[in-house]
Amino acid sequence: MKKTVLTVALISNFLLFAVFIGIFLSSIFKLMFLKDILIGDVFSCIRSILSYVTFGFSIYNLYIWAKYDKRITIFFLLFFLMGLYTPFYYLNAKRKGWV
């Protein structure tokens, strides 16, 4: 059950990446139809849910760091790049057997 929840959190984190990259690229290339969809009310609600799941996933990764890792540079990456570094740290922790 725990691994299923963490897998869903990992996927939601990558989906949030994709949404923000889509918003960024639609702003650069002036694709207003895509930007209107990604910034619209329905998608805003979806982004909020993905953000809450990603925040919880980041907190869990900080818990993994406190229990197993304890390198201060990794803490700064997890704390200040919350949501950006966390999926990569989780995959690394899973590879090391910490999860």
Coordinates of N, CA, C and O in Angstrom, one line a residue:
M1 N 0.8 -1.2 0.0 CA 0.0 0.0 0.0 C 0.9 1.3 0.0 O 0.6 2.2 -0.7
K2 N 1.9 1.2 0.8 CA 2.8 2.4 0.9 C 3.5 2.7 -0.4 O 3.6 3.8 -0.8
K3 N 4.0 1.6 -1.0 CA 4.7 1.8 -2.3 C 3.8 2.3 -3.4 O 4.2 3.0 -4.3
T4 N 2.5 1.9 -3.3 CA 1.5 2.3 -4.3 C 1.3 3.8 -4.2 O 1.3 4.6 -5.2
V5 N 1.1 4.3 -2.9 CA 0.9 5.7 -2.7 C 2.2 6.5 -3.1 O 2.0 7.6 -3.7
L6 N 3.4 6.0 -2.8 CA 4.6 6.7 -3.2 C 4.7 6.7 -4.7 O 5.2 7.7 -5.3
T7 N 4.3 5.7 -5.4 CA 4.4 5.6 -6.9 C 3.4 6.7 -7.5 O 3.7 7.4 -8.4
V8 N 2.2 6.8 -6.9 CA 1.2 7.8 -7.3 C 1.8 9.2 -7.1 O 1.7 10.1 -7.9
A9 N 2.5 9.4 -5.9 CA 3.1 10.7 -5.7 C 4.2 11.0 -6.6 O 4.3 12.2 -7.1
L10 N 5.0 10.0 -7.0 CA 6.0 10.2 -8.0 C 5.5 10.6 -9.3 O 5.9 11.5 -10.0
I11 N 4.4 9.9 -9.7 CA 3.8 10.2 -11.0 C 3.2 11.6 -11.0 O 3.3 12.4 -12.0
S12 N 2.5 12.0 -9.9 CA 1.9 13.3 -9.8 C 3.0 14.4 -9.8 O 2.8 15.5 -10.4
N13 N 4.2 14.1 -9.3 CA 5.3 15.1 -9.3 C 5.7 15.3 -10.8 O 6.0 16.4 -11.2
F14 N 5.9 14.2 -11.5 CA 6.3 14.3 -12.9 C 5.2 15.0 -13.7 O 5.5 15.7 -14.7
L15 N 3.9 14.7 -13.4 CA 2.8 15.4 -14.1 C 2.8 16.9 -13.9 O 2.6 17.7 -14.7
L16 N 3.2 17.3 -12.6 CA 3.3 18.7 -12.3 C 4.4 19.3 -13.1 O 4.3 20.5 -13.5
F17 N 5.5 18.6 -13.2 CA 6.6 19.1 -14.1 C 6.1 19.4 -15.5 O 6.4 20.4 -16.1
A18 N 5.4 18.4 -16.0 CA 4.9 18.5 -17.4 C 4.0 19.7 -17.6 O 4.0 20.4 -18.6
V19 N 3.1 19.9 -16.6 CA 2.2 21.1 -16.7 C 3.0 22.4 -16.7 O 2.7 23.3 -17.5
F20 N 3.9 22.5 -15.8 CA 4.7 23.8 -15.7 C 5.5 24.0 -16.9 O 5.7 25.1 -17.4
I21 N 6.1 22.9 -17.5 CA 6.9 23.0 -18.7 C 5.9 23.4 -19.9 O 6.3 24.2 -20.7
G22 N 4.7 22.8 -19.9 CA 3.7 23.2 -20.9 C 3.3 24.7 -20.8 O 3.2 25.4 -21.8
I23 N 3.1 25.2 -19.6 CA 2.8 26.6 -19.4 C 3.9 27.5 -19.9 O 3.8 28.5 -20.6
F24 N 5.2 27.1 -19.5 CA 6.3 27.8 -19.9 C 6.5 27.9 -21.4 O 6.7 28.9 -22.0
L25 N 6.4 26.7 -22.1 CA 6.6 26.7 -23.5 C 5.4 27.4 -24.3 O 5.7 28.0 -25.3
S26 N 4.2 27.3 -23.7 CA 3.1 28.0 -24.4 C 3.3 29.5 -24.2 O 2.8 30.2 -25.1
S27 N 3.9 29.9 -23.2 CA 4.2 31.4 -23.1 C 5.3 31.8 -24.0 O 5.2 32.9 -24.6
I28 N 6.3 31.0 -24.2 CA 7.4 31.4 -25.1 C 6.9 31.4 -26.5 O 7.2 32.3 -27.3
F29 N 6.2 30.3 -26.9 CA 5.9 30.2 -28.3 C 4.5 30.8 -28.6 O 4.0 30.6 -29.7
K30 N 3.9 31.5 -27.7 CA 2.6 32.2 -27.8 C 1.5 31.3 -28.3 O 0.8 31.7 -29.2
L31 N 1.4 30.2 -27.7 CA 0.3 29.2 -28.0 C -0.8 29.5 -27.0 O -0.9 28.9 -26.0
M32 N -1.6 30.5 -27.4 CA -2.7 30.9 -26.4 C -3.7 29.9 -26.1 O -4.2 29.8 -25.0
F33 N -4.1 29.0 -27.1 CA -5.1 28.0 -26.8 C -4.6 27.0 -25.8 O -5.3 26.6 -24.9
L34 N -3.3 26.6 -25.8 CA -2.8 25.7 -24.8 C -2.6 26.4 -23.5 O -2.9 25.8 -22.4
K35 N -2.2 27.7 -23.5 CA -2.0 28.4 -22.3 C -3.4 28.6 -21.6 O -3.5 28.5 -20.4
D36 N -4.4 28.9 -22.4 CA -5.8 29.1 -21.8 C -6.3 27.8 -21.2 O -6.9 27.8 -20.1
I37 N -6.0 26.6 -21.8 CA -6.4 25.4 -21.2 C -5.6 25.1 -19.9 O -6.2 24.7 -18.9
L38 N -4.3 25.3 -19.9 CA -3.5 25.0 -18.7 C -3.7 26.0 -17.6 O -3.4 25.6 -16.4
I39 N -4.1 27.2 -17.8 CA -4.3 28.1 -16.8 C -5.8 28.2 -16.4 O -6.2 28.9 -15.4
G40 N -6.7 27.5 -17.1 CA -8.1 27.6 -16.8 C -8.5 27.1 -15.5 O -7.7 26.6 -14.7
D41 N -9.8 27.3 -15.2 CA -10.3 26.9 -13.8 C -10.2 25.4 -13.5 O -9.8 25.1 -12.4
V42 N -10.6 24.6 -14.4 CA -10.6 23.2 -14.2 C -9.1 22.7 -14.0 O -8.8 21.9 -13.1
F43 N -8.3 23.1 -14.9 CA -6.9 22.7 -14.8 C -6.2 23.3 -13.5 O -5.3 22.7 -13.0
S44 N -6.7 24.4 -13.1 CA -6.1 25.0 -11.9 C -6.4 24.2 -10.7 O -5.6 24.0 -9.8
C45 N -7.6 23.6 -10.6 CA -8.0 22.7 -9.6 C -7.1 21.4 -9.6 O -6.6 20.9 -8.6
I46 N -6.9 20.9 -10.8 CA -6.0 19.7 -11.0 C -4.6 20.0 -10.5 O -3.9 19.2 -9.8
R47 N -4.1 21.2 -10.9 CA -2.7 21.6 -10.5 C -2.6 21.7 -9.0 O -1.6 21.4 -8.4
S48 N -3.7 22.2 -8.3 CA -3.7 22.3 -6.9 C -3.6 20.9 -6.2 O -2.8 20.8 -5.3
I49 N -4.3 20.0 -6.7 CA -4.3 18.6 -6.2 C -2.9 18.0 -6.4 O -2.3 17.4 -5.4
L50 N -2.3 18.2 -7.6 CA -1.0 17.7 -7.8 C 0.0 18.4 -6.9 O 1.0 17.7 -6.5
S51 N -0.1 19.7 -6.6 CA 0.8 20.4 -5.8 C 0.7 19.9 -4.3 O 1.8 19.7 -3.7
Y52 N -0.5 19.6 -3.8 CA -0.6 19.0 -2.5 C 0.1 17.7 -2.4 O 0.8 17.4 -1.4
V53 N -0.1 16.8 -3.4 CA 0.5 15.5 -3.3 C 2.0 15.6 -3.4 O 2.8 14.9 -2.7
T54 N 2.5 16.5 -4.3 CA 3.9 16.8 -4.4 C 4.5 17.3 -3.1 O 5.6 16.9 -2.7
F55 N 3.8 18.2 -2.4 CA 4.3 18.7 -1.1 C 4.4 17.6 -0.1 O 5.4 17.5 0.6
G56 N 3.4 16.7 0.0 CA 3.5 15.6 0.9 C 4.7 14.6 0.5 O 5.3 14.1 1.4
F57 N 4.9 14.4 -0.8 CA 6.0 13.6 -1.3 C 7.3 14.2 -0.9 O 8.2 13.5 -0.5
S58 N 7.4 15.5 -0.9 CA 8.6 16.2 -0.5 C 8.9 16.0 1.0 O 10.0 15.8 1.4
I59 N 7.8 16.1 1.8 CA 8.0 15.9 3.2 C 8.4 14.5 3.5 O 9.3 14.3 4.4
Y60 N 7.9 13.5 2.8 CA 8.3 12.1 3.0 C 9.8 12.0 2.6 O 10.5 11.2 3.2
N61 N 10.2 12.6 1.5 CA 11.6 12.5 1.1 C 12.5 13.2 2.2 O 13.7 12.7 2.4
L62 N 12.1 14.2 2.8 CA 12.9 14.8 4.0 C 12.9 13.8 5.1 O 14.0 13.7 5.8
Y63 N 11.9 13.0 5.3 CA 11.9 12.0 6.4 C 12.9 10.9 6.0 O 13.7 10.5 6.9
I64 N 13.0 10.5 4.8 CA 14.0 9.5 4.3 C 15.4 10.1 4.5 O 16.3 9.4 5.0
W65 N 15.5 11.4 4.2 CA 16.9 12.0 4.4 C 17.3 12.0 5.8 O 18.4 11.6 6.2
A66 N 16.3 12.3 6.7 CA 16.7 12.4 8.2 C 17.0 11.0 8.7 O 17.8 10.9 9.7
K67 N 16.4 10.0 8.2 CA 16.5 8.6 8.7 C 17.8 8.0 8.2 O 18.5 7.3 8.9
Y68 N 18.1 8.2 6.9 CA 19.2 7.4 6.3 C 20.4 8.2 5.8 O 21.5 7.8 5.9
D69 N 20.2 9.4 5.2 CA 21.2 10.1 4.5 C 22.1 11.0 5.3 O 23.3 10.8 5.4
K70 N 21.5 12.1 5.8 CA 22.1 13.1 6.7 C 23.2 13.9 6.0 O 24.1 14.5 6.7
R71 N 23.3 13.9 4.7 CA 24.3 14.9 4.1 C 23.6 16.2 3.9 O 22.5 16.3 3.4
I72 N 24.3 17.3 4.4 CA 23.6 18.6 4.4 C 23.4 19.2 3.0 O 22.4 19.9 2.8
T73 N 24.2 18.8 2.0 CA 23.9 19.3 0.7 C 22.7 18.8 0.1 O 21.9 19.5 -0.6
I74 N 22.4 17.5 0.4 CA 21.2 16.9 0.0 C 20.0 17.5 0.7 O 18.9 17.7 0.0
F75 N 20.1 17.9 1.9 CA 19.0 18.5 2.6 C 18.7 19.9 2.0 O 17.5 20.2 1.8
F76 N 19.7 20.6 1.7 CA 19.5 21.9 1.0 C 18.8 21.8 -0.3 O 17.9 22.5 -0.7
L77 N 19.2 20.7 -1.1 CA 18.5 20.5 -2.4 C 17.1 20.1 -2.2 O 16.2 20.5 -2.9
L78 N 16.8 19.2 -1.2 CA 15.4 18.8 -0.9 C 14.6 19.9 -0.4 O 13.4 20.0 -0.7
F79 N 15.2 20.8 0.4 CA 14.4 21.9 1.1 C 14.1 23.0 0.1 O 13.0 23.5 0.0
F80 N 15.2 23.5 -0.6 CA 15.0 24.7 -1.4 C 14.5 24.4 -2.8 O 14.0 25.2 -3.5
L81 N 14.8 23.2 -3.3 CA 14.3 22.8 -4.6 C 13.1 21.8 -4.4 O 13.0 20.8 -5.2
M82 N 12.2 22.1 -3.5 CA 11.1 21.2 -3.2 C 10.3 21.0 -4.4 O 9.8 21.9 -5.0
G83 N 10.1 19.7 -4.8 CA 9.3 19.4 -6.0 C 10.1 19.3 -7.3 O 9.7 18.6 -8.2
L84 N 11.3 19.8 -7.3 CA 12.2 19.7 -8.4 C 13.2 18.5 -8.2 O 13.4 17.7 -9.1
Y85 N 13.8 18.4 -7.0 CA 14.8 17.4 -6.8 C 14.2 16.2 -6.1 O 14.8 15.1 -6.2
T86 N 13.0 16.3 -5.6 CA 12.4 15.1 -4.8 C 12.2 13.9 -5.6 O 12.5 12.8 -5.1
P87 N 11.7 13.9 -6.9 CA 11.6 12.6 -7.6 C 12.9 11.9 -7.8 O 13.0 10.7 -7.8
F88 N 13.9 12.7 -8.1 CA 15.2 12.1 -8.4 C 15.8 11.5 -7.1 O 16.4 10.4 -7.1
Y89 N 15.6 12.2 -6.0 CA 16.1 11.7 -4.7 C 15.3 10.4 -4.3 O 15.9 9.5 -3.8
Y90 N 14.0 10.4 -4.6 CA 13.2 9.2 -4.3 C 13.7 8.0 -5.1 O 13.8 6.9 -4.5
L91 N 13.9 8.2 -6.3 CA 14.4 7.1 -7.2 C 15.8 6.6 -6.7 O 16.1 5.4 -6.7
N92 N 16.6 7.5 -6.3 CA 17.9 7.2 -5.7 C 17.8 6.4 -4.4 O 18.5 5.4 -4.2
A93 N 16.9 6.9 -3.6 CA 16.6 6.2 -2.3 C 16.0 4.8 -2.5 O 16.3 3.8 -1.8
K94 N 15.2 4.7 -3.5 CA 14.6 3.4 -3.8 C 15.7 2.4 -4.4 O 15.6 1.2 -4.0
R95 N 16.6 2.9 -5.2 CA 17.7 2.1 -5.7 C 18.6 1.6 -4.6 O 19.1 0.5 -4.6
K96 N 18.8 2.5 -3.5 CA 19.6 2.1 -2.4 C 18.9 1.2 -1.4 O 19.5 0.7 -0.4
G97 N 17.6 1.0 -1.5 CA 16.9 0.2 -0.6 C 16.4 0.9 0.6 O 16.0 0.2 1.6
W98 N 16.3 2.2 0.7 CA 15.8 2.9 1.8 C 14.3 3.0 1.9 O 13.8 3.3 2.9
V99 N 13.7 2.7 0.8 CA 12.2 2.8 0.7 C 11.6 1.4 0.7 O 12.1 0.6 0.0

